[in-house]
């Protein structure tokens, strides 16, 4: 029964997840008792004329919400998460409706006997294979499957599983009706094997787009921008959108609010320290974090200041009450039960972060030069903290001289953690490259102190008095803006006007997040209208609608023109660079060495063991377009210019070989069905994408 219990726990996920002939393609609510949506007065929308009632839509949404809560026990369902779930539910309803319409169009139905035969077959539907296969061998465990089917306690569960199976079988029939079961040729299989397993050696000259000249040498005319926009208009399709300006009045706790929370905790300190108190019951009643009972903490669980107080030797005694400690927007009062030592140390460090695009050779060179300059200044005695404030691209830590506080190994990316935890206190190391950029790191110290404790936590929230004070300020601004003008009032009050950027009706708003009050105003107002006071959890907003777009496409505004201009400049520079390199490579007896020697600033890169599968060129970096081009080249022949991530390259492929011991005939047995499946997936995905694109979907949700 353990297996069926596990499957029962997963069913709510299976019923509301990605399922199709190939489960990675399309989202459908297989578990819904789908008989077609009934027409009701309160409509969520229409799909090709078929009405979707709010009741049907809400049913799907509630199931997604229930799934979210089961998967994230105790987690708050934030407005952003709620918005994402609503969009997921709506897309699910749309996709399932469209799929059912395709079943009807192709007269696809299913008999009960077909479901039974599928369950009894040697290759059962995927939901069965996923849950009744031996994880070690991948083979179907028929004994477990038959036992689960016969168990009367699983009756309701099997009814749900059969719905999933029915949908998968119907989709398979739809694929056959579309005649997408293409064959694969021997040449296609050979090409895949050669690309997938071959190792290349090559020498090449990477040439960035900047080699073509300055951007100013490639002017873009207004008519070119308009033509690009018209020719690529489908790329700019979007739902109706709005833009607005706003002034924000944040709800920030006052010093008085902070003092009140601290005073509250101090008033129960003696009671909390009493030996007769039941910590479990007391914490649950008094704390905003009721799970803080017999928990183990080290310095990384606190801000540096709070950690310094708690781990002061004078406080590290069982029975000691430490706090209230101000720590990251809350007060914490700690009752120490046990002083112990962590198995793994925590570290404290400061860093200078230098961001760059690893695909841009120019940026790579620039950041290397900057890191060298910083290292030279450190050696000359310039304080690390001063350099962090000046150069670091991590704004949060830069303000603190690069200090990132205490952390465990697991909280940092592997490269950063390895560098820090293998160093000594006081060492300056780096640069260390991670996914975030280059880090120059100063290791401040290590610590293995830990405590087992119970704690009472109180969040510092703005009081009613503080909220009302901010509300009055915001109301005064709104009234004045309505009378004297939005811009003038903001300028007179020295208040900053922010912009939302473009947002849709069911989207989070930049800098604001999801707010039904904001979107309700924006989609009812006319351009230039001023909002009433809009109250959110974060504070109050006064907005002015600046743009409405109901065309279904991004507008060709200044921002869009700038983006298109940048793309056209890139295209023109690419064409010029390709022409320039082609001329270089065409000379009689031309070689890669001669090209590099004749052009100052160009250098030859040589690499071995290049793999198509990951696009990595050892010693150079990831450049998938370049490796893709290499995979199709002839050994020993100088290539024409080929595209790279950031320009073009001329390549000489020097070697191509399959690894020793690889038998292409054996690999063909595996690759052939995989390639066939990939072609089926692609064709079915393209078909359904076309169905979705051509569907008339009316979203009428409030």
Short mmCIF file of N, CA, C and O in Angstrom, two decimals, residues 13 87 210 299 306 504 519 528 620 683:
data_model
loop_
_atom_site.label_atom_id
_atom_site.label_comp_id
_atom_site.label_asym_id
_atom_site.label_seq_id
_atom_site.Cartn_x
_atom_site.Cartn_y
_atom_site.Cartn_z
N UNK A 13 -1.31 16.29 -8.45
CA UNK A 13 -0.33 16.89 -9.34
C UNK A 13 -0.52 16.36 -10.75
O UNK A 13 -0.50 17.10 -11.73
N UNK A 87 -3.28 32.45 -13.90
CA UNK A 87 -2.90 32.37 -15.31
C UNK A 87 -2.69 30.93 -15.75
O UNK A 87 -3.06 30.54 -16.85
N UNK A 210 32.37 44.58 -33.03
CA UNK A 210 33.03 45.89 -32.94
C UNK A 210 34.12 46.04 -33.99
O UNK A 210 34.51 47.16 -34.34
N UNK A 299 25.92 31.48 13.42
CA UNK A 299 26.00 32.91 13.11
C UNK A 299 25.34 33.26 11.78
O UNK A 299 24.88 34.40 11.60
N UNK A 306 23.39 41.19 15.23
CA UNK A 306 22.62 40.33 16.14
C UNK A 306 23.42 39.09 16.50
O UNK A 306 23.42 38.64 17.66
N UNK A 504 0.05 44.10 -18.28
CA UNK A 504 -1.24 43.58 -18.72
C UNK A 504 -2.21 43.47 -17.56
O UNK A 504 -1.86 43.69 -16.40
N UNK A 519 -4.55 47.34 -11.26
CA UNK A 519 -4.99 46.95 -12.59
C UNK A 519 -6.45 47.34 -12.83
O UNK A 519 -6.82 47.70 -13.95
N UNK A 528 -4.45 59.94 -18.98
CA UNK A 528 -4.41 61.20 -18.25
C UNK A 528 -5.19 61.20 -16.96
O UNK A 528 -5.03 62.10 -16.14
N UNK A 620 38.14 28.68 -23.84
CA UNK A 620 37.54 29.84 -24.52
C UNK A 620 36.18 30.19 -23.95
O UNK A 620 35.89 31.34 -23.66
N UNK A 683 6.53 18.17 -34.44
CA UNK A 683 5.40 18.34 -35.35
C UNK A 683 4.09 18.56 -34.60
O UNK A 683 3.28 19.41 -34.97
#
